[in-house]
mmCIF file of C-alpha atoms in Angstrom:
data_model
loop_
_atom_site.group_PDB
_atom_site.id
_atom_site.type_symbol
_atom_site.label_atom_id
_atom_site.label_comp_id
_atom_site.label_asym_id
_atom_site.label_seq_id
_atom_site.Cartn_x
_atom_site.Cartn_y
_atom_site.Cartn_z
ATOM 1 C CA MET A 1 -0.166 -0.093 -0.072
ATOM 2 C CA LYS A 2 1.278 3.760 -0.709
ATOM 3 C CA TYR A 3 2.018 5.657 2.804
ATOM 4 C CA LYS A 4 0.917 8.978 2.933
ATOM 5 C CA ASP A 5 2.284 11.718 5.514
ATOM 6 C CA TYR A 6 -0.720 12.501 7.714
ATOM 7 C CA TYR A 7 0.990 14.929 9.614
ATOM 8 C CA ALA A 8 2.374 17.054 6.478
ATOM 9 C CA ILE A 9 -0.956 16.604 4.741
ATOM 10 C CA LEU A 10 -2.545 18.558 8.251
ATOM 11 C CA GLY A 11 0.655 20.941 8.201
ATOM 12 C CA VAL A 12 1.391 19.785 11.647
ATOM 13 C CA LYS A 13 4.910 18.473 13.128
ATOM 14 C CA ARG A 14 4.998 14.817 14.047
ATOM 15 C CA ASP A 15 5.369 15.839 17.980
ATOM 16 C CA ALA A 16 2.557 18.012 17.663
ATOM 17 C CA GLY A 17 -0.153 18.306 20.493
ATOM 18 C CA ALA A 18 -3.891 17.354 20.195
ATOM 19 C CA ASP A 19 -4.939 20.921 20.399
ATOM 20 C CA GLU A 20 -2.515 21.741 17.450
ATOM 21 C CA ILE A 21 -3.562 18.896 15.149
ATOM 22 C CA LYS A 22 -7.660 19.796 15.651
ATOM 23 C CA THR A 23 -7.151 23.736 15.071
ATOM 24 C CA ALA A 24 -4.662 22.674 11.730
ATOM 25 C CA TYR A 25 -7.729 20.127 11.024
ATOM 26 C CA ARG A 26 -10.180 22.970 11.225
ATOM 27 C CA ARG A 27 -8.519 25.710 9.718
ATOM 28 C CA LEU A 28 -8.203 23.443 6.884
ATOM 29 C CA ALA A 29 -11.931 22.303 6.951
ATOM 30 C CA ARG A 30 -12.954 25.572 6.476
ATOM 31 C CA LYS A 31 -10.794 26.149 3.640
ATOM 32 C CA TYR A 32 -11.226 23.127 1.863
ATOM 33 C CA HIS A 33 -14.647 21.478 2.512
ATOM 34 C CA PRO A 34 -16.594 21.038 -0.775
ATOM 35 C CA ASP A 35 -19.561 22.748 0.621
ATOM 36 C CA VAL A 36 -17.966 25.665 1.256
ATOM 37 C CA SER A 37 -14.846 25.577 -1.056
ATOM 38 C CA LYS A 38 -14.291 27.283 -4.716
ATOM 39 C CA GLU A 39 -10.866 25.825 -4.575
ATOM 40 C CA LYS A 40 -9.907 23.342 -7.364
ATOM 41 C CA ASP A 41 -9.524 19.993 -6.276
ATOM 42 C CA ALA A 42 -11.111 20.670 -3.172
ATOM 43 C CA GLU A 43 -13.093 17.467 -2.452
ATOM 44 C CA GLU A 44 -10.000 15.194 -3.180
ATOM 45 C CA LYS A 45 -7.966 17.533 -0.577
ATOM 46 C CA PHE A 46 -10.629 17.824 1.760
ATOM 47 C CA LYS A 47 -10.682 13.938 1.767
ATOM 48 C CA GLU A 48 -6.956 13.638 2.550
ATOM 49 C CA MET A 49 -7.193 15.915 5.131
ATOM 50 C CA ALA A 50 -10.073 14.228 7.225
ATOM 51 C CA GLU A 51 -8.443 10.518 6.489
ATOM 52 C CA ALA A 52 -5.423 12.357 8.728
ATOM 53 C CA TYR A 53 -7.343 13.896 11.099
ATOM 54 C CA GLU A 54 -9.725 10.546 11.960
ATOM 55 C CA THR A 55 -6.530 8.720 12.497
ATOM 56 C CA LEU A 56 -4.000 11.605 14.010
ATOM 57 C CA LYS A 57 -7.102 12.234 16.910
ATOM 58 C CA ASP A 58 -7.800 9.152 17.942
ATOM 59 C CA PRO A 59 -4.798 8.244 20.378
ATOM 60 C CA GLU A 60 -4.604 4.309 19.676
ATOM 61 C CA LYS A 61 -4.925 4.974 15.819
ATOM 62 C CA ARG A 62 -1.897 7.858 15.783
ATOM 63 C CA ALA A 63 0.026 5.508 17.844
ATOM 64 C CA ALA A 64 -0.196 2.910 15.585
ATOM 65 C CA TYR A 65 0.271 5.326 12.605
ATOM 66 C CA ASP A 66 3.443 6.100 14.171
ATOM 67 C CA GLN A 67 4.779 2.680 14.463
ATOM 68 C CA LEU A 68 4.324 2.319 10.986
ATOM 69 C CA GLY A 69 7.684 4.315 10.690
ATOM 70 C CA ARG A 70 8.793 7.429 8.514
ATOM 71 C CA HIS A 71 8.135 6.761 4.456
ATOM 72 C CA GLN A 72 8.114 9.560 1.773
ATOM 73 C CA SER A 73 4.833 10.136 0.773
ATOM 74 C CA GLY A 74 3.566 7.894 -1.986
ATOM 75 C CA GLU A 75 6.097 5.304 -1.632
ATOM 76 C CA GLU A 76 4.846 1.765 -1.239
ATOM 77 C CA PHE A 77 5.195 0.016 1.997
ATOM 78 C CA ARG A 78 4.401 -3.051 4.328
ATOM 79 C CA PRO A 79 3.513 -2.548 8.179
ATOM 80 C CA PRO A 80 6.616 -3.973 10.314
ATOM 81 C CA PRO A 81 6.105 -7.849 11.074
ATOM 82 C CA ASP A 82 5.078 -7.467 14.261
ATOM 83 C CA TRP A 83 2.540 -4.444 13.576
ATOM 84 C CA GLY A 84 -0.608 -6.800 13.315
ATOM 85 C CA GLU A 85 0.309 -8.214 16.252
ATOM 86 C CA HIS A 86 -0.196 -5.112 18.094
ATOM 87 C CA PHE A 87 -3.012 -3.478 16.306
ATOM 88 C CA ALA A 88 -4.811 -5.174 13.403
ATOM 89 C CA GLN A 89 -5.341 -8.599 14.960
ATOM 90 C CA GLY A 90 -7.023 -10.715 12.474
ATOM 91 C CA GLN A 91 -5.669 -8.344 9.715
ATOM 92 C CA GLY A 92 -4.159 -10.900 7.727
ATOM 93 C CA ALA A 93 -2.673 -9.897 4.243
ATOM 94 C CA PHE A 94 -2.356 -5.816 3.629
ATOM 95 C CA ASP A 95 -3.075 -6.486 0.229
ATOM 96 C CA ASP A 96 -6.034 -4.878 -1.587
ATOM 97 C CA ILE A 97 -6.512 -2.195 1.022
ATOM 98 C CA ASP A 98 -5.398 1.468 1.701
ATOM 99 C CA LEU A 99 -4.034 3.235 4.672
ATOM 100 C CA SER A 100 -7.597 4.535 5.596
ATOM 101 C CA ASP A 101 -8.557 0.999 5.136
ATOM 102 C CA LEU A 102 -6.237 -0.087 7.947
ATOM 103 C CA PHE A 103 -7.382 2.247 10.427
ATOM 104 C CA ALA A 104 -10.933 1.485 9.978
ATOM 105 C CA GLY A 105 -10.048 -1.752 11.012
ATOM 106 C CA ILE A 106 -8.836 -0.509 14.172
ATOM 107 C CA ALA A 107 -11.994 1.852 14.427
ATOM 108 C CA GLY A 108 -14.401 -1.234 13.976
ATOM 109 C CA ARG A 109 -12.329 -3.452 16.669
ATOM 110 C CA GLN A 110 -12.824 -0.503 19.097
ATOM 111 C CA GLY A 111 -16.518 -0.787 18.482
ATOM 112 C CA ARG A 112 -19.094 2.366 18.753
ATOM 113 C CA GLY A 113 -19.006 2.820 22.278
ATOM 114 C CA GLY A 114 -15.249 3.094 22.327
ATOM 115 C CA GLY A 115 -15.388 -0.884 24.789
ATOM 116 C CA GLY A 116 -15.860 -4.357 23.533
ATOM 117 C CA ARG A 117 -14.474 -5.903 20.745
ATOM 118 C CA ARG A 118 -16.125 -5.834 17.276
ATOM 119 C CA ALA A 119 -16.472 -9.080 16.922
ATOM 120 C CA ASP A 120 -18.771 -9.550 19.731
ATOM 121 C CA ARG A 121 -21.480 -6.907 18.784
ATOM 122 C CA PRO A 122 -23.630 -5.931 15.691
ATOM 123 C CA MET A 123 -22.112 -3.674 13.320
ATOM 124 C CA ALA A 124 -24.119 -1.737 10.760
ATOM 125 C CA GLY A 125 -22.422 -1.826 7.511
ATOM 126 C CA SER A 126 -21.539 1.639 5.622
ATOM 127 C CA ASP A 127 -23.473 3.584 4.176
ATOM 128 C CA TYR A 128 -21.690 4.451 0.760
ATOM 129 C CA GLU A 129 -22.313 7.458 -2.076
ATOM 130 C CA ALA A 130 -21.812 7.229 -5.633
ATOM 131 C CA VAL A 131 -22.221 9.899 -8.424
ATOM 132 C CA VAL A 132 -24.514 8.748 -11.388
ATOM 133 C CA ARG A 133 -24.082 11.018 -14.550
ATOM 134 C CA ILE A 134 -27.160 10.226 -17.016
ATOM 135 C CA SER A 135 -28.589 11.676 -20.380
ATOM 136 C CA PHE A 136 -31.514 14.205 -20.248
ATOM 137 C CA GLU A 137 -33.534 11.145 -21.978
ATOM 138 C CA GLN A 138 -32.162 8.391 -19.631
ATOM 139 C CA ALA A 139 -33.827 11.082 -16.793
ATOM 140 C CA PHE A 140 -36.774 11.273 -18.542
ATOM 141 C CA HIS A 141 -37.819 7.972 -19.211
ATOM 142 C CA GLY A 142 -35.732 6.309 -16.172
ATOM 143 C CA THR A 143 -32.963 4.014 -16.588
ATOM 144 C CA GLU A 144 -31.079 1.337 -15.379
ATOM 145 C CA VAL A 145 -27.347 1.718 -13.923
ATOM 146 C CA ASP A 146 -24.704 -0.519 -13.505
ATOM 147 C CA LEU A 147 -22.381 0.357 -10.966
ATOM 148 C CA GLU A 148 -19.106 -1.050 -9.660
ATOM 149 C CA LEU A 149 -18.175 -0.089 -6.448
ATOM 150 C CA SER A 150 -15.332 -0.996 -4.012
ATOM 151 C CA VAL A 151 -16.336 -1.276 -0.142
ATOM 152 C CA LEU A 152 -14.954 -2.508 2.858
ATOM 153 C CA GLU A 153 -16.249 -5.786 4.457
ATOM 154 C CA TRP A 154 -15.365 -6.863 7.815
ATOM 155 C CA ASP A 155 -13.478 -10.835 8.322
ATOM 156 C CA PRO A 156 -15.144 -12.922 10.936
ATOM 157 C CA ASP A 157 -12.014 -12.391 13.050
ATOM 158 C CA GLY A 158 -12.161 -8.804 12.827
ATOM 159 C CA GLY A 159 -9.848 -7.471 10.026
ATOM 160 C CA VAL A 160 -10.896 -5.732 7.008
ATOM 161 C CA ARG A 161 -10.729 -6.076 3.242
ATOM 162 C CA ARG A 162 -11.697 -4.046 0.266
ATOM 163 C CA VAL A 163 -13.881 -6.028 -2.186
ATOM 164 C CA PRO A 164 -15.676 -5.611 -5.341
ATOM 165 C CA HIS A 165 -19.503 -4.727 -5.059
ATOM 166 C CA ARG A 166 -21.507 -4.578 -8.158
ATOM 167 C CA VAL A 167 -24.974 -2.784 -8.044
ATOM 168 C CA LYS A 168 -27.578 -2.409 -10.439
ATOM 169 C CA ALA A 169 -30.297 -0.037 -9.745
ATOM 170 C CA ARG A 170 -33.517 1.209 -11.618
ATOM 171 C CA ILE A 171 -33.599 5.059 -12.028
ATOM 172 C CA PRO A 172 -37.428 5.642 -11.758
ATOM 173 C CA ARG A 173 -38.312 8.106 -14.620
ATOM 174 C CA GLY A 174 -37.996 12.312 -13.712
ATOM 175 C CA VAL A 175 -35.174 12.379 -11.691
ATOM 176 C CA THR A 176 -33.456 15.978 -11.600
ATOM 177 C CA ASP A 177 -29.826 17.163 -11.616
ATOM 178 C CA GLY A 178 -28.922 17.246 -8.261
ATOM 179 C CA GLU A 179 -31.496 14.745 -6.841
ATOM 180 C CA LYS A 180 -30.406 12.236 -4.055
ATOM 181 C CA LEU A 181 -31.466 8.729 -4.100
ATOM 182 C CA ARG A 182 -31.183 5.321 -1.886
ATOM 183 C CA VAL A 183 -30.917 1.818 -2.693
ATOM 184 C CA PRO A 184 -31.947 0.408 0.925
ATOM 185 C CA GLY A 185 -29.142 -2.397 1.701
ATOM 186 C CA LYS A 186 -26.457 -1.955 -1.132
ATOM 187 C CA GLY A 187 -23.642 0.145 0.948
ATOM 188 C CA GLY A 188 -21.250 -2.020 2.987
ATOM 189 C CA LYS A 189 -21.815 -5.595 4.552
ATOM 190 C CA GLY A 190 -23.226 -5.477 7.903
ATOM 191 C CA ALA A 191 -21.300 -7.727 10.458
ATOM 192 C CA ASN A 192 -22.381 -9.884 13.709
ATOM 193 C CA GLY A 193 -26.377 -9.670 12.096
ATOM 194 C CA GLY A 194 -25.738 -5.945 12.053
ATOM 195 C CA PRO A 195 -28.122 -4.386 8.903
ATOM 196 C CA ASP A 196 -26.258 -3.410 5.538
ATOM 197 C CA GLY A 197 -25.760 -0.015 5.009
ATOM 198 C CA ASP A 198 -27.199 1.895 2.151
ATOM 199 C CA LEU A 199 -26.143 3.199 -1.202
ATOM 200 C CA TYR A 200 -27.095 6.922 -2.101
ATOM 201 C CA LEU A 201 -27.239 8.012 -5.530
ATOM 202 C CA ASP A 202 -26.248 11.571 -6.306
ATOM 203 C CA ILE A 203 -27.861 12.371 -9.868
ATOM 204 C CA GLU A 204 -25.820 14.313 -12.670
ATOM 205 C CA VAL A 205 -28.049 14.999 -15.537
ATOM 206 C CA GLN A 206 -26.232 16.431 -18.622
ATOM 207 C CA THR A 207 -27.167 19.638 -20.166
ATOM 208 C CA HIS A 208 -29.328 18.844 -23.654
ATOM 209 C CA PRO A 209 -28.626 21.271 -26.537
ATOM 210 C CA PHE A 210 -32.643 21.890 -26.423
ATOM 211 C CA TYR A 211 -34.179 21.735 -23.095
ATOM 212 C CA ARG A 212 -33.805 23.527 -19.977
ATOM 213 C CA VAL A 213 -35.269 21.854 -16.852
ATOM 214 C CA ASP A 214 -37.081 23.437 -13.758
ATOM 215 C CA GLY A 215 -38.270 20.704 -11.495
ATOM 216 C CA GLN A 216 -41.102 18.829 -13.705
ATOM 217 C CA ASP A 217 -41.178 21.974 -16.236
ATOM 218 C CA LEU A 218 -39.119 21.860 -19.738
ATOM 219 C CA TYR A 219 -38.280 24.654 -21.232
ATOM 220 C CA VAL A 220 -36.992 25.084 -24.867
ATOM 221 C CA ASP A 221 -36.202 28.284 -26.874
ATOM 222 C CA LEU A 222 -38.685 28.890 -30.350
ATOM 223 C CA PRO A 223 -36.919 31.296 -32.246
ATOM 224 C CA LEU A 224 -39.625 33.015 -34.985
ATOM 225 C CA ALA A 225 -38.983 35.516 -38.140
ATOM 226 C CA PRO A 226 -40.711 38.655 -37.205
ATOM 227 C CA TRP A 227 -43.542 37.629 -39.928
ATOM 228 C CA GLU A 228 -44.372 34.622 -38.351
ATOM 229 C CA ALA A 229 -44.630 36.328 -35.132
ATOM 230 C CA VAL A 230 -46.670 39.077 -37.081
ATOM 231 C CA LEU A 231 -49.165 36.782 -39.104
ATOM 232 C CA GLY A 232 -48.876 33.496 -36.968
ATOM 233 C CA THR A 233 -47.774 29.781 -37.944
ATOM 234 C CA SER A 234 -47.265 26.602 -37.218
ATOM 235 C CA VAL A 235 -44.170 24.974 -35.891
ATOM 236 C CA LYS A 236 -42.826 21.231 -35.633
ATOM 237 C CA LEU A 237 -41.470 21.457 -32.374
ATOM 238 C CA PRO A 238 -39.528 18.378 -30.749
ATOM 239 C CA THR A 239 -40.719 17.102 -27.446
ATOM 240 C CA PRO A 240 -38.813 14.408 -25.353
ATOM 241 C CA ALA A 241 -42.146 12.261 -25.916
ATOM 242 C CA GLY A 242 -42.248 12.810 -29.616
ATOM 243 C CA ALA A 243 -43.015 15.680 -32.000
ATOM 244 C CA VAL A 244 -45.777 17.541 -31.875
ATOM 245 C CA THR A 245 -47.091 20.951 -33.951
ATOM 246 C CA LEU A 246 -47.422 24.189 -32.060
ATOM 247 C CA LYS A 247 -49.767 26.911 -33.232
ATOM 248 C CA VAL A 248 -48.246 30.122 -32.708
ATOM 249 C CA ALA A 249 -51.083 32.722 -32.881
ATOM 250 C CA ALA A 250 -50.823 35.806 -34.825
ATOM 251 C CA GLY A 251 -49.690 38.789 -32.928
ATOM 252 C CA THR A 252 -47.001 36.428 -30.705
ATOM 253 C CA ARG A 253 -44.491 38.909 -28.931
ATOM 254 C CA ALA A 254 -40.711 38.005 -27.752
ATOM 255 C CA GLY A 255 -40.770 36.562 -24.487
ATOM 256 C CA GLN A 256 -44.100 35.157 -24.480
ATOM 257 C CA ARG A 257 -44.077 31.447 -23.027
ATOM 258 C CA LEU A 258 -46.307 28.926 -24.845
ATOM 259 C CA ARG A 259 -47.416 26.102 -22.781
ATOM 260 C CA LEU A 260 -47.872 22.535 -24.020
ATOM 261 C CA ALA A 261 -49.738 21.014 -21.396
ATOM 262 C CA GLY A 262 -48.506 17.528 -19.693
ATOM 263 C CA ARG A 263 -45.495 17.850 -22.141
ATOM 264 C CA GLY A 264 -42.783 18.237 -19.218
ATOM 265 C CA MET A 265 -41.070 15.230 -16.946
ATOM 266 C CA ALA A 266 -43.150 13.049 -15.300
ATOM 267 C CA ARG A 267 -42.835 11.791 -11.649
ATOM 268 C CA GLY A 268 -43.939 8.652 -10.304
ATOM 269 C CA LYS A 269 -47.846 8.759 -10.561
ATOM 270 C CA SER A 270 -48.027 12.673 -10.363
ATOM 271 C CA THR A 271 -49.130 14.576 -13.190
ATOM 272 C CA PRO A 272 -46.563 15.560 -15.845
ATOM 273 C CA GLY A 273 -44.809 18.837 -15.847
ATOM 274 C CA HIS A 274 -45.346 21.126 -19.030
ATOM 275 C CA LEU A 275 -42.987 22.392 -21.725
ATOM 276 C CA TYR A 276 -42.932 25.617 -22.398
ATOM 277 C CA ALA A 277 -41.944 27.413 -25.357
ATOM 278 C CA MET A 278 -39.892 30.583 -25.168
ATOM 279 C CA VAL A 279 -40.393 32.890 -27.926
ATOM 280 C CA ARG A 280 -37.375 34.978 -29.432
ATOM 281 C CA ILE A 281 -37.868 36.857 -32.421
ATOM 282 C CA GLU A 282 -34.876 36.746 -34.510
ATOM 283 C CA VAL A 283 -34.175 39.014 -37.474
ATOM 284 C CA PRO A 284 -32.310 38.221 -40.549
ATOM 285 C CA THR A 285 -29.095 39.718 -40.634
ATOM 286 C CA ILE A 286 -28.490 39.450 -44.369
ATOM 287 C CA ILE A 287 -31.274 40.781 -46.795
ATOM 288 C CA ASP A 288 -31.362 41.054 -50.548
ATOM 289 C CA ASP A 289 -32.465 44.191 -52.738
ATOM 290 C CA LYS A 290 -35.709 42.862 -52.959
ATOM 291 C CA GLN A 291 -36.476 42.448 -49.570
ATOM 292 C CA ARG A 292 -34.764 45.439 -48.298
ATOM 293 C CA LYS A 293 -37.576 47.428 -50.469
ATOM 294 C CA LEU A 294 -40.114 45.487 -48.592
ATOM 295 C CA TYR A 295 -38.772 46.285 -45.068
ATOM 296 C CA GLU A 296 -38.848 49.991 -46.487
ATOM 297 C CA GLN A 297 -42.258 49.586 -47.817
ATOM 298 C CA LEU A 298 -43.554 48.430 -44.264
ATOM 299 C CA ALA A 299 -41.412 51.043 -42.713
ATOM 300 C CA GLU A 300 -43.303 53.828 -44.538
ATOM 301 C CA THR A 301 -46.850 52.617 -44.200
ATOM 302 C CA SER A 302 -46.553 50.915 -40.612
ATOM 303 C CA ASN A 303 -47.339 53.286 -37.795
ATOM 304 C CA PHE A 304 -45.929 50.684 -35.235
ATOM 305 C CA THR A 305 -43.489 52.481 -32.554
ATOM 306 C CA PRO A 306 -42.771 50.135 -29.844
ATOM 307 C CA HIS A 307 -40.334 52.889 -28.290
ATOM 308 C CA ALA A 308 -42.743 56.021 -28.885
ATOM 309 C CA GLN A 309 -43.070 55.867 -24.746
ATOM 310 C CA LEU A 310 -39.571 56.379 -24.740
ATOM 311 C CA GLU A 311 -39.356 59.053 -26.949
ATOM 312 C CA GLN A 312 -42.121 60.745 -25.497
ATOM 313 C CA GLU A 313 -39.755 60.632 -21.879
ATOM 314 C CA ALA A 314 -36.818 61.873 -23.500
ATOM 315 C CA ALA A 315 -38.586 64.900 -24.904
ATOM 316 C CA LYS A 316 -39.840 66.156 -21.528
ATOM 317 C CA MET B 1 -24.350 -14.775 -12.458
ATOM 318 C CA SER B 2 -25.628 -11.375 -13.028
ATOM 319 C CA ALA B 3 -26.510 -9.075 -9.876
ATOM 320 C CA PRO B 4 -30.514 -8.849 -9.288
ATOM 321 C CA THR B 5 -31.599 -4.971 -10.019
ATOM 322 C CA ASP B 6 -32.862 -3.074 -7.457
ATOM 323 C CA ASP B 7 -34.933 0.262 -7.200
ATOM 324 C CA ALA B 8 -33.410 3.290 -6.534
ATOM 325 C CA VAL B 9 -35.506 5.186 -4.029
ATOM 326 C CA ARG B 10 -36.865 8.756 -4.192
ATOM 327 C CA LEU B 11 -36.266 10.796 -1.457
ATOM 328 C CA ASP B 12 -39.591 12.574 -1.211
ATOM 329 C CA SER B 13 -42.638 13.391 0.951
ATOM 330 C CA VAL B 14 -44.433 10.300 -0.236
ATOM 331 C CA THR B 15 -42.438 7.472 0.780
ATOM 332 C CA GLU B 16 -41.416 7.092 4.845
ATOM 333 C CA VAL B 17 -38.282 6.134 6.986
ATOM 334 C CA THR B 18 -38.358 5.354 10.540
ATOM 335 C CA TRP B 19 -36.426 7.151 13.447
ATOM 336 C CA THR B 20 -33.720 4.594 13.615
ATOM 337 C CA GLN B 21 -33.044 4.867 10.111
ATOM 338 C CA LEU B 22 -32.965 8.697 10.283
ATOM 339 C CA VAL B 23 -30.550 8.305 13.585
ATOM 340 C CA SER B 24 -28.371 6.280 11.616
ATOM 341 C CA ALA B 25 -28.144 8.273 8.732
ATOM 342 C CA SER B 26 -27.335 11.323 10.446
ATOM 343 C CA GLY B 27 -24.378 9.975 12.614
ATOM 344 C CA LEU B 28 -25.592 11.666 15.830
ATOM 345 C CA THR B 29 -26.995 9.938 18.616
ATOM 346 C CA GLU B 30 -30.547 9.908 19.495
ATOM 347 C CA GLY B 31 -30.318 12.747 22.044
ATOM 348 C CA GLU B 32 -28.541 14.696 19.784
ATOM 349 C CA LEU B 33 -31.040 14.089 17.019
ATOM 350 C CA ARG B 34 -34.248 14.718 19.199
ATOM 351 C CA GLU B 35 -32.643 18.050 20.306
ATOM 352 C CA LEU B 36 -32.649 18.892 15.999
ATOM 353 C CA VAL B 37 -35.773 17.878 16.327
ATOM 354 C CA GLN B 38 -36.881 20.154 19.056
ATOM 355 C CA TYR B 39 -35.354 22.809 17.198
ATOM 356 C CA GLY B 40 -37.485 22.478 14.213
ATOM 357 C CA ALA B 41 -34.601 21.514 11.955
ATOM 358 C CA LEU B 42 -36.017 18.147 11.404
ATOM 359 C CA VAL B 43 -39.898 17.539 11.639
ATOM 360 C CA PRO B 44 -41.532 14.387 12.212
ATOM 361 C CA ARG B 45 -44.852 13.477 10.308
ATOM 362 C CA ASP B 46 -46.811 13.082 13.455
ATOM 363 C CA PRO B 47 -44.627 14.823 16.341
ATOM 364 C CA ASN B 48 -47.033 13.241 18.997
ATOM 365 C CA ALA B 49 -47.041 9.880 17.803
ATOM 366 C CA PRO B 50 -45.527 7.553 20.507
ATOM 367 C CA THR B 51 -42.882 6.548 17.687
ATOM 368 C CA TRP B 52 -41.594 9.291 15.124
ATOM 369 C CA THR B 53 -41.621 8.540 11.088
ATOM 370 C CA PHE B 54 -40.366 10.915 8.770
ATOM 371 C CA GLU B 55 -40.906 11.955 4.846
ATOM 372 C CA SER B 56 -37.730 10.392 3.244
ATOM 373 C CA ARG B 57 -36.452 13.842 1.958
ATOM 374 C CA TRP B 58 -35.273 14.097 5.706
ATOM 375 C CA LEU B 59 -32.462 11.696 4.920
ATOM 376 C CA VAL B 60 -30.971 14.319 2.902
ATOM 377 C CA VAL B 61 -30.883 17.019 5.357
ATOM 378 C CA ALA B 62 -29.827 13.933 7.948
ATOM 379 C CA ARG B 63 -26.786 13.153 5.780
ATOM 380 C CA THR B 64 -26.389 17.059 5.515
ATOM 381 C CA VAL B 65 -26.488 16.846 9.323
ATOM 382 C CA ALA B 66 -23.746 13.661 9.543
ATOM 383 C CA HIS B 67 -21.344 16.186 7.500
ATOM 384 C CA LEU B 68 -21.836 19.186 9.259
ATOM 385 C CA HIS B 69 -21.443 17.441 12.635
ATOM 386 C CA HIS B 70 -18.811 15.241 11.651
ATOM 387 C CA ASP B 71 -16.659 17.453 8.965
ATOM 388 C CA PHE B 72 -17.062 20.553 11.575
ATOM 389 C CA GLU B 73 -17.518 18.951 14.548
ATOM 390 C CA LEU B 74 -20.494 20.840 15.424
ATOM 391 C CA ASP B 75 -22.999 20.113 18.058
ATOM 392 C CA ALA B 76 -26.551 19.760 17.545
ATOM 393 C CA HIS B 77 -27.190 23.664 17.956
ATOM 394 C CA ALA B 78 -24.873 24.593 15.601
ATOM 395 C CA VAL B 79 -25.751 22.136 13.103
ATOM 396 C CA SER B 80 -29.609 23.539 13.336
ATOM 397 C CA VAL B 81 -28.143 26.767 12.845
ATOM 398 C CA VAL B 82 -26.067 26.067 9.557
ATOM 399 C CA LEU B 83 -28.869 23.924 8.191
ATOM 400 C CA SER B 84 -31.148 27.056 7.845
ATOM 401 C CA TYR B 85 -28.380 28.396 5.872
ATOM 402 C CA VAL B 86 -28.032 25.300 3.788
ATOM 403 C CA GLU B 87 -32.051 25.585 3.422
ATOM 404 C CA ARG B 88 -32.047 28.942 2.188
ATOM 405 C CA ILE B 89 -28.823 28.409 -0.136
ATOM 406 C CA SER B 90 -30.858 25.661 -1.644
ATOM 407 C CA GLU B 91 -34.199 27.855 -2.000
ATOM 408 C CA LEU B 92 -31.918 30.417 -3.598
ATOM 409 C CA GLU B 93 -30.242 27.996 -5.908
ATOM 410 C CA ALA B 94 -33.792 26.843 -7.085
ATOM 411 C CA GLU B 95 -34.735 29.976 -8.053
ATOM 412 C CA VAL B 96 -31.648 30.647 -10.157
ATOM 413 C CA ARG B 97 -32.276 27.627 -11.898
ATOM 414 C CA LYS B 98 -35.856 28.253 -12.394
ATOM 415 C CA LEU B 99 -34.713 31.852 -14.090
ATOM 416 C CA ARG B 100 -31.821 29.884 -16.094
ATOM 417 C CA ALA B 101 -34.327 27.610 -17.230
ATOM 418 C CA GLN B 102 -36.780 30.392 -18.294
ATOM 419 C CA LEU B 103 -34.090 32.689 -19.603
ATOM 420 C CA GLY B 104 -32.013 30.153 -21.448
#
């Protein structure tokens, strides 16, 4: 396994006191916690410092860590031969685990209440969290995902090992970006009759080139030519459930939203949301002589002056 | 052998979770979690029921509680105060999302 210098991660000396370690962690947590930090790689950095603090704040784990000796960060190493006898009974081989797993094993043996050995009492499996990235279409229709996780599992004799954990989950239709789902009992395995943990899925929905999502409602831009807005028209519009023909009434203005009822996202048994076509008036930037003449003719005959009120105000 | 497919359950106001599940997800003791209920940071379906049950959306809050409690070493009262800010930020984010969806 690779060595991590927990003291260097927290920026403290190896003989730092408990208070110094706590202050260093709190200062860094304030800076790098993913909920508050905008720093690049904040989540990765925070995980690293949380792992370091988790070990160094606990006297037993800190002693065990110190007994591993000093190595360069990232250096491959194995704990000394007698290390397991003192700190990780039943740990067996140290393959397939990392440094944090080693100390999770010690935490497990301490038990939740601090007393008693892990082997004596039921232990709930850990909850796990996984990010699931799906397309807009998958979110709209619902989908199935296949996840390959790596979870910690307790040996009967108290050691821990990392095992692959495959979960296939059905994502219901209508999930939104940022939503959290739960797959009960699909986290880490419980021990001694303790319940299995849960798996939480953090849904990330990729943005769609046309549709924008707000809860169950969808928004799509509807660019119209000026004459289409004035005279009215019919537009064949894509919707996630199939194309529809949208009638645009004469005199439609820019910024108006035209509602297609029930064409939004459906969630469970609830009524689907709506799809709103947001009207934008586009003007041609290149026109030929004939078109220019028609526009000039229109300008001469029309008395439509949408900026009249502004001009009146300016004239005061 | 192919793994069976499990349903990923939505955390909303329709499905329900037990007090025990909420305690487990929050990482707090029952006493600390009761304090959060007293502060109004967590709301049982029926506060007068002998055994509390919650809308499953409170599991998301309970997990935020777990992060705040563990990562920042906050006590129940501090967690309840921070939660109110987290809730306010979520509301503002939802408002921004809505405006972005409408404006393009």
